Coordinates of C-alpha atoms in Angstrom, one line a residue:
M1 CA 51.2 22.3 71.4
E2 CA 49.5 19.1 70.1
A3 CA 52.4 17.2 71.7
V4 CA 51.6 18.5 75.2
T5 CA 50.7 15.5 77.5
S6 CA 48.8 17.3 80.3
S7 CA 46.3 20.1 80.7
K8 CA 48.7 21.7 83.3
D9 CA 51.5 21.8 80.8
L10 CA 49.2 23.3 78.2
I11 CA 48.1 26.0 80.6
H12 CA 51.8 26.8 81.4
L13 CA 52.6 26.9 77.7
I14 CA 49.9 29.4 76.7
S15 CA 50.5 31.4 79.9
G16 CA 54.2 31.7 79.3
S17 CA 54.2 32.4 75.6
P18 CA 52.2 35.2 74.0
H19 CA 52.6 33.5 70.6
C20 CA 51.3 30.1 71.9
N21 CA 48.4 32.0 73.6
R22 CA 47.4 33.5 70.3
V23 CA 47.6 30.2 68.5
F24 CA 45.6 28.5 71.2
A25 CA 42.9 31.3 71.2
A26 CA 42.3 30.7 67.5
K27 CA 41.4 27.0 67.9
P28 CA 41.3 26.1 71.6
E29 CA 39.2 23.0 71.1
R30 CA 41.8 21.5 68.8
Y31 CA 44.6 21.7 71.4
M32 CA 42.4 20.7 74.4
L33 CA 41.4 17.6 72.5
A34 CA 45.0 16.8 71.6
A35 CA 46.1 17.1 75.3
L36 CA 43.1 14.9 76.4
R37 CA 43.9 12.2 73.9
S38 CA 47.5 12.1 75.2
V39 CA 46.4 11.1 78.7
V40 CA 43.6 8.7 78.1
P41 CA 44.8 5.2 77.2
A42 CA 44.4 4.8 73.4
R43 CA 42.8 1.3 73.6
I44 CA 39.8 2.6 75.5
W45 CA 39.5 6.0 73.9
T46 CA 36.1 5.0 72.4
E47 CA 34.9 3.9 75.8
F48 CA 36.0 7.2 77.2
C49 CA 34.0 9.0 74.5
A50 CA 31.0 6.9 75.4
A51 CA 31.2 7.9 79.0
V52 CA 31.4 11.6 78.1
Y53 CA 28.4 11.1 75.7
S54 CA 26.4 9.3 78.4
A55 CA 26.8 12.2 80.8
S56 CA 25.4 14.6 78.2
V57 CA 22.5 12.5 76.9
L58 CA 21.3 10.6 80.0
R59 CA 20.9 13.8 82.0
T60 CA 18.1 14.8 84.4
V61 CA 14.6 14.8 83.0
L62 CA 12.3 17.2 84.7
D63 CA 9.3 17.0 82.4
V64 CA 7.4 13.8 83.1
N65 CA 6.1 13.9 79.5
L66 CA 9.7 13.2 78.3
L67 CA 10.0 10.0 80.3
S68 CA 9.4 7.7 77.4
N69 CA 11.9 9.7 75.3
D70 CA 14.4 9.3 78.1
K71 CA 14.0 5.6 78.1
E72 CA 14.5 5.6 74.4
H73 CA 17.8 7.4 74.9
I74 CA 18.9 4.6 77.3
V75 CA 18.0 1.8 75.0
L76 CA 19.6 3.6 72.0
F77 CA 22.8 4.4 74.0
L78 CA 23.2 0.8 75.2
G79 CA 22.6 -0.5 71.6
R80 CA 25.4 1.7 70.4
Y81 CA 27.7 1.0 73.3
F82 CA 27.5 -2.8 73.0
S83 CA 27.6 -2.9 69.2
P84 CA 30.6 -4.7 67.6
S85 CA 31.9 -1.3 66.4
P86 CA 30.7 1.4 68.8
N87 CA 31.0 4.8 67.3
F88 CA 31.0 7.8 69.7
A89 CA 32.4 11.1 68.4
P90 CA 35.1 12.7 70.6
P91 CA 34.1 15.8 72.6
S92 CA 34.3 18.8 70.3
T93 CA 32.8 21.8 72.0
R94 CA 34.3 23.7 74.9
K95 CA 31.6 22.5 77.2
E96 CA 32.1 18.9 76.2
L97 CA 35.8 19.1 76.5
L98 CA 35.6 20.6 80.0
A99 CA 33.3 17.8 81.0
A100 CA 35.7 15.3 79.5
Y101 CA 38.7 16.8 81.4
K102 CA 36.6 16.6 84.6
L103 CA 35.9 12.9 84.0
H104 CA 39.6 12.2 83.4
R105 CA 40.5 14.1 86.6
D106 CA 38.0 11.9 88.5
V107 CA 39.3 8.7 87.0
D108 CA 42.9 9.7 87.5
F109 CA 42.3 10.4 91.2
F110 CA 40.7 7.0 91.8
I111 CA 43.5 5.2 89.9
K112 CA 46.0 6.7 92.3
D113 CA 43.7 6.1 95.4
I114 CA 42.9 2.5 94.4
T115 CA 46.6 1.8 93.9
F116 CA 47.7 3.4 97.2
K117 CA 45.0 1.6 99.3
A118 CA 45.7 -1.7 97.6
S119 CA 49.4 -1.4 98.5
K120 CA 48.4 -0.4 102.1
Q121 CA 46.1 -3.4 102.4
A122 CA 48.7 -5.8 101.0
H123 CA 51.3 -4.6 103.5
F124 CA 48.8 -4.9 106.3
L125 CA 48.0 -8.5 105.5
F126 CA 51.6 -9.3 104.9
H127 CA 52.5 -8.2 108.4
T128 CA 49.3 -9.3 110.3
N129 CA 48.1 -12.6 111.6
L130 CA 44.3 -12.0 111.5
S131 CA 43.5 -15.1 113.7
R132 CA 46.1 -14.2 116.3
D133 CA 45.5 -10.4 116.3
L134 CA 41.7 -10.6 116.3
A135 CA 41.5 -8.7 119.6
N136 CA 43.6 -5.9 118.3
L137 CA 41.8 -5.3 115.0
S138 CA 39.5 -2.7 116.5
A139 CA 42.5 -0.3 116.4
E140 CA 43.9 -0.3 112.9
R141 CA 47.6 -1.2 113.0
V142 CA 49.9 1.3 111.3
V143 CA 51.9 -0.6 108.8
A144 CA 54.5 1.0 106.6
S145 CA 53.7 0.6 102.9
V146 CA 55.4 1.6 99.8
P147 CA 53.1 2.8 97.0
F148 CA 54.0 0.9 93.8
E149 CA 54.3 2.2 90.3
I150 CA 51.7 0.7 88.0
S151 CA 52.2 -0.6 84.5
D152 CA 50.3 0.7 81.4
T153 CA 48.3 -2.5 81.5
E154 CA 47.3 -2.1 85.1
K155 CA 46.4 1.5 84.6
L156 CA 44.3 0.6 81.6
R157 CA 42.3 -2.0 83.6
I158 CA 41.5 0.4 86.4
Y159 CA 40.7 3.3 84.0
R160 CA 38.4 1.0 82.0
A161 CA 36.7 -0.2 85.2
C162 CA 36.1 3.4 86.3
L163 CA 34.6 4.3 82.9
R164 CA 32.3 1.4 83.0
F165 CA 31.2 2.2 86.5
E166 CA 30.5 5.8 85.5
I167 CA 28.5 4.7 82.5
Y168 CA 26.6 2.2 84.7
S169 CA 25.8 4.9 87.2
K170 CA 24.6 7.3 84.5
V171 CA 22.3 4.7 82.9
F172 CA 20.7 3.3 86.1
R173 CA 20.8 6.0 88.7
P174 CA 17.1 6.7 89.0
A175 CA 17.6 9.7 91.3
Q176 CA 18.6 11.7 88.3
R177 CA 15.1 11.1 86.8
P178 CA 11.5 11.0 88.1
G179 CA 10.5 8.0 90.1
Q180 CA 8.7 6.1 87.3
L181 CA 12.1 5.0 85.9
T182 CA 12.9 3.1 89.1
R183 CA 11.5 0.1 87.2
Y184 CA 15.2 -0.8 86.3
R185 CA 15.6 -3.1 89.3
G186 CA 18.7 -5.3 89.8
R187 CA 17.6 -8.1 87.4
E188 CA 17.0 -5.6 84.6
Q189 CA 20.3 -3.9 85.3
F190 CA 22.1 -7.2 85.1
Q191 CA 20.4 -8.2 81.8
L192 CA 20.7 -4.9 80.1
F193 CA 24.3 -4.0 81.1
L194 CA 26.3 -6.3 83.4
E195 CA 25.6 -9.6 81.6
R196 CA 27.1 -8.1 78.4
F197 CA 30.5 -8.3 80.0
E198 CA 32.6 -11.3 80.9
P199 CA 32.4 -12.2 84.6
W200 CA 36.0 -10.9 85.2
G201 CA 35.0 -7.6 83.5
V202 CA 32.1 -7.2 85.9
E203 CA 34.4 -8.0 88.8
E204 CA 36.7 -5.1 87.7
V205 CA 33.7 -2.8 88.0
T206 CA 32.8 -4.4 91.4
C207 CA 36.3 -3.6 92.7
V208 CA 35.8 0.0 91.9
H209 CA 32.4 -0.1 93.5
Q210 CA 33.8 -1.6 96.7
H211 CA 36.6 1.0 96.8
L212 CA 34.0 3.7 96.8
S213 CA 31.8 1.9 99.2
N214 CA 34.7 1.6 101.7
M215 CA 35.0 5.4 101.8
V216 CA 31.3 5.7 102.6
R217 CA 31.3 3.0 105.2
A218 CA 34.3 4.6 107.0
T219 CA 32.4 7.9 107.0
L220 CA 29.3 6.3 108.4
T221 CA 31.3 4.6 111.1
A222 CA 32.8 7.9 112.1
M223 CA 29.4 9.6 111.9
N224 CA 28.0 6.9 114.2
R225 CA 30.8 7.5 116.8
E226 CA 30.3 11.2 116.7
F227 CA 26.6 10.9 117.1
E228 CA 26.9 8.6 120.1
S229 CA 29.5 10.9 121.7
E230 CA 27.2 13.9 121.2
V231 CA 24.2 12.1 122.7
L232 CA 26.3 11.1 125.8
R233 CA 27.6 14.6 126.1
L234 CA 24.0 16.0 126.1
V235 CA 23.0 13.4 128.7
A236 CA 26.0 14.3 130.9
H237 CA 25.1 18.0 130.6
S238 CA 21.5 17.2 131.6
N239 CA 22.6 15.3 134.6
V240 CA 24.8 18.1 135.8
V241 CA 22.0 20.7 135.3
R242 CA 19.5 18.5 137.1
A243 CA 21.9 17.9 140.0
R244 CA 22.1 21.6 140.4
G245 CA 18.3 22.0 140.4
G246 CA 18.3 24.0 137.2
D247 CA 16.6 23.8 133.8
V248 CA 17.9 21.7 130.9
N249 CA 18.0 23.9 127.8
N250 CA 15.7 26.4 129.6
E251 CA 13.1 23.7 130.1
S252 CA 11.7 22.3 133.3
W253 CA 13.0 18.8 133.4
S254 CA 10.5 15.9 133.8
D255 CA 10.3 12.4 132.5
S256 CA 7.3 13.3 130.4
A257 CA 9.4 15.9 128.5
T258 CA 11.9 13.3 127.3
V259 CA 12.0 11.2 124.1
A260 CA 13.9 7.9 123.8
V261 CA 16.7 8.4 121.3
S262 CA 16.6 4.8 120.1
D263 CA 12.8 5.1 119.4
D264 CA 13.4 8.3 117.5
I265 CA 16.1 7.1 115.1
S266 CA 14.3 3.8 114.5
V267 CA 11.5 5.6 112.6
I268 CA 11.1 4.5 109.0
N269 CA 11.2 7.6 106.7
D270 CA 9.8 7.3 103.2
G271 CA 10.1 3.5 103.3
W272 CA 13.8 3.6 104.3
P273 CA 15.5 3.4 107.7
Q274 CA 17.6 6.2 109.1
Y275 CA 21.4 6.1 109.1
F276 CA 21.8 5.5 112.8
S277 CA 19.2 2.7 113.1
T278 CA 19.7 -1.0 113.5
E279 CA 17.5 -1.5 110.4
F280 CA 19.9 0.6 108.3
S281 CA 22.8 -1.6 109.6
R282 CA 21.1 -4.7 108.3
H283 CA 20.7 -3.2 104.8
S284 CA 24.0 -1.2 104.8
I285 CA 25.6 -3.0 101.8
R286 CA 22.8 -2.1 99.5
A287 CA 22.3 1.3 101.1
I288 CA 25.9 2.2 100.6
S289 CA 25.7 0.8 97.0
S290 CA 22.9 3.3 96.4
I291 CA 25.0 6.2 97.7
V292 CA 28.0 5.4 95.4
S293 CA 25.6 5.1 92.4
S294 CA 25.8 8.9 92.4
G295 CA 28.9 8.5 90.2
L296 CA 32.6 9.4 90.1
S297 CA 32.2 13.1 90.3
Y298 CA 30.1 12.9 93.5
M299 CA 32.5 10.4 95.0
H300 CA 35.5 12.5 94.1
G301 CA 34.0 15.4 95.9
F302 CA 33.2 13.0 98.8
A303 CA 36.7 11.7 99.0
R304 CA 38.3 15.2 99.1
S305 CA 35.9 16.5 101.8
D306 CA 36.4 16.4 105.5
N307 CA 34.0 14.5 107.8
K308 CA 31.7 17.4 108.3
E309 CA 31.3 17.9 104.6
R310 CA 30.8 14.2 104.1
F311 CA 28.1 14.1 106.7
E312 CA 26.3 16.9 104.8
L313 CA 26.7 15.0 101.5
L314 CA 25.2 11.9 103.1
R315 CA 22.3 13.9 104.5
R316 CA 21.5 15.3 101.0
N317 CA 21.6 11.8 99.6
Y318 CA 18.8 10.5 102.0
P319 CA 16.7 8.4 101.6
V320 CA 19.0 5.9 99.9
Q321 CA 16.7 3.3 98.4
I322 CA 18.1 3.1 94.8
P323 CA 18.8 -0.4 93.4
F324 CA 22.4 -0.5 92.1
L325 CA 25.2 -3.0 91.8
A326 CA 24.6 -4.7 95.1
S327 CA 21.0 -5.4 94.0
A328 CA 22.1 -6.5 90.5
L329 CA 24.6 -9.0 91.8
P330 CA 22.8 -10.5 94.8
V331 CA 24.1 -14.1 94.4
V332 CA 26.7 -16.0 92.5
S333 CA 25.5 -16.7 89.1
L334 CA 26.9 -19.7 87.3
S335 CA 25.7 -18.5 83.9
G336 CA 28.9 -16.8 83.0
A337 CA 31.6 -18.5 81.1
L338 CA 34.7 -19.6 83.0
P339 CA 37.8 -17.9 81.7
T340 CA 40.5 -20.1 80.2
T341 CA 43.7 -20.2 82.2
R342 CA 46.5 -19.0 79.9
K343 CA 49.7 -20.9 79.8
D344 CA 51.8 -17.7 79.3
M345 CA 50.6 -15.2 81.9
Q346 CA 53.6 -13.0 81.3
N347 CA 52.2 -11.6 78.1
E348 CA 49.6 -9.3 79.7
D349 CA 46.4 -8.9 77.7
P350 CA 43.8 -6.5 79.2
T351 CA 41.1 -8.1 77.0
Q352 CA 41.4 -11.2 79.1
A353 CA 41.2 -12.0 82.8
N354 CA 44.3 -11.4 84.8
L355 CA 46.2 -13.9 86.9
G356 CA 44.6 -12.7 90.1
Y357 CA 41.1 -13.5 88.9
V358 CA 42.0 -16.8 87.3
T359 CA 43.9 -18.0 90.3
Y360 CA 41.8 -16.8 93.2
K361 CA 38.2 -16.6 91.9
A362 CA 37.6 -18.1 88.5
S363 CA 38.8 -21.5 89.4
E364 CA 36.8 -21.4 92.7
H365 CA 33.4 -20.1 91.6
G366 CA 33.2 -19.2 88.0
G367 CA 30.3 -17.0 86.8
Y368 CA 29.4 -13.6 88.3
L369 CA 30.4 -12.9 91.9
G370 CA 27.8 -11.3 94.2
I371 CA 28.0 -8.6 96.9
Q372 CA 26.9 -10.1 100.2
E373 CA 28.1 -10.1 103.7
S374 CA 28.5 -13.9 103.5
D375 CA 30.8 -13.5 100.4
D376 CA 34.5 -13.9 100.8
S377 CA 35.3 -11.7 97.8
F378 CA 35.5 -8.5 99.9
P379 CA 39.2 -8.8 101.0
Y380 CA 40.3 -9.8 97.5
R381 CA 38.6 -6.8 96.1
A382 CA 40.3 -4.6 98.7
L383 CA 43.6 -5.7 97.2
G384 CA 42.4 -4.9 93.7
Y385 CA 43.2 -8.4 92.7
V386 CA 41.7 -8.1 89.2
F387 CA 43.8 -5.2 88.1
W388 CA 47.4 -6.3 88.6
D389 CA 49.9 -7.9 86.2
S390 CA 51.1 -11.4 86.7
E391 CA 54.4 -10.4 88.2
R392 CA 52.7 -8.4 90.9
I393 CA 50.2 -11.1 91.7
A394 CA 53.0 -13.6 92.0
S395 CA 55.2 -11.3 94.1
E396 CA 55.9 -12.3 97.7
L397 CA 53.9 -9.3 99.0
F398 CA 50.7 -10.2 97.3
R399 CA 51.1 -14.0 97.6
E400 CA 51.4 -13.7 101.3
A401 CA 48.5 -11.3 101.5
F402 CA 46.3 -13.8 99.6
S403 CA 47.5 -16.6 101.8
E404 CA 46.5 -14.6 104.9
I405 CA 43.0 -14.1 103.5
R406 CA 42.6 -17.8 103.0
R407 CA 43.9 -18.6 106.5
A408 CA 41.8 -16.1 108.4
P409 CA 38.5 -17.1 110.0
W410 CA 35.5 -15.9 108.0
R411 CA 34.0 -13.9 111.0
V412 CA 37.3 -11.9 111.2
L413 CA 37.3 -11.1 107.5
S414 CA 33.6 -10.2 107.5
K415 CA 33.9 -7.8 110.4
R416 CA 36.9 -6.1 108.9
Y417 CA 35.7 -5.8 105.3
T418 CA 31.9 -5.4 105.7
G419 CA 31.4 -4.1 109.2
R420 CA 29.3 -7.1 110.0
G421 CA 28.7 -7.4 113.8
E422 CA 29.1 -3.7 114.6
Q423 CA 26.3 -2.5 116.8
S424 CA 24.2 0.5 115.6
P425 CA 23.8 3.7 117.6
E426 CA 20.1 2.7 118.1
K427 CA 21.3 -0.4 119.9
N428 CA 24.1 1.3 121.8
L429 CA 21.8 4.1 123.0
S430 CA 18.9 1.9 124.0
G431 CA 17.2 3.4 127.1
V432 CA 18.9 6.9 126.7
E433 CA 16.4 9.8 126.8
L434 CA 16.8 13.4 125.8
S435 CA 14.5 16.4 125.8
E436 CA 12.9 17.5 122.5
S437 CA 15.1 20.6 122.3
Q438 CA 18.2 18.4 122.7
L439 CA 16.9 16.2 119.8
D440 CA 16.6 19.4 117.8
I441 CA 20.4 19.9 118.4
L442 CA 21.0 16.4 117.0
N443 CA 18.8 17.1 114.1
D444 CA 20.7 20.2 113.2
R445 CA 24.0 18.6 113.4
F446 CA 23.3 15.1 112.0
G447 CA 20.1 15.4 110.1
L448 CA 17.9 13.1 112.0
L449 CA 14.7 13.0 110.0
Y450 CA 12.2 12.5 112.7
E451 CA 8.8 14.1 113.0
M452 CA 8.1 15.9 116.2

């Protein structure tokens, strides 16, 4: 039973054998831990235990009198985490082991998703001339891609990056605690956490961050389109009713009974713009960063939800004004040490920067890379360039994909990978008016937070 390598196999074993069931029932934690250790890369087991521990210790604090104690927990945890020999006990209770299995499930999902989407992105760039096909980029081309099997080293890099992202979110996600702890702004986050890693290590975390951000951005784009379609449907309905001389939503129609949609969604709520506003579009990178700071479990649920459920998750996450990675890495910092290019890149070492980072970013910038619309790192991160072994980075598929990025105009890359230049619903619906009851319909469906 200790040799079982997955929780599913363990369940099958104890379900199919009464004897194994009795043995398991005597010491369930022992066999759950053995199965868990078999699936988490051994080299980052301590980091995995630290992530599980952070979730249990840095939990929601409801009593404001415990704020100082909560801050002490953060400082003590980071001290242990960054010590030369970090020591975190493995999960031992049933509750801790279940939480650990859930974390592994989340990480495993994103390892597969990052790999699949990196392959899809590489094949897209391999078969696309971004300069020539600029006019056709509004409709995503369907390009056949073959998901690739990843090596143990590649899996370790992504797994480690996910764990560090999760720890980062647990430490600096102020929404889990009362507002007084929002003092951990971007600079403090960088100094307390990010700066403790080499620049390439932070870039691994940033690639996970961008992967999660892309899911949120795609959902927001879909939400914008549905919102605009619903507004235009309500307008068309009103026009038909008025043409027939009837009432709109059982109301007598008059210009004085209408409200400009663009005025309504431009309202600032609690210091933060609403999702459909032009102001939100201007701050979308940091706003989306705030959303993904909810952590892997939230984002796993987000990824497995349909658009309607995702809309509801976004509504519950409003207002999004939490400083996170996009605020902690606002500009390129040259304070980081430039990694040394190794002569033998075939001997993969996950404790060093990979060939992708050394070739395409370290030699170009050095230091810590920011998250800005003007930054050209977005397409490289979409390829997961910091995760792959040298053989994959040097393959024809990835080599041509990187070349296409370097050939493409910046405005094309920016539009594709950051959404820069897309008009907001507020802009597109300028001049459109609806009745207050029709705005109530929008509020029920999309969560407009206006005050009537």
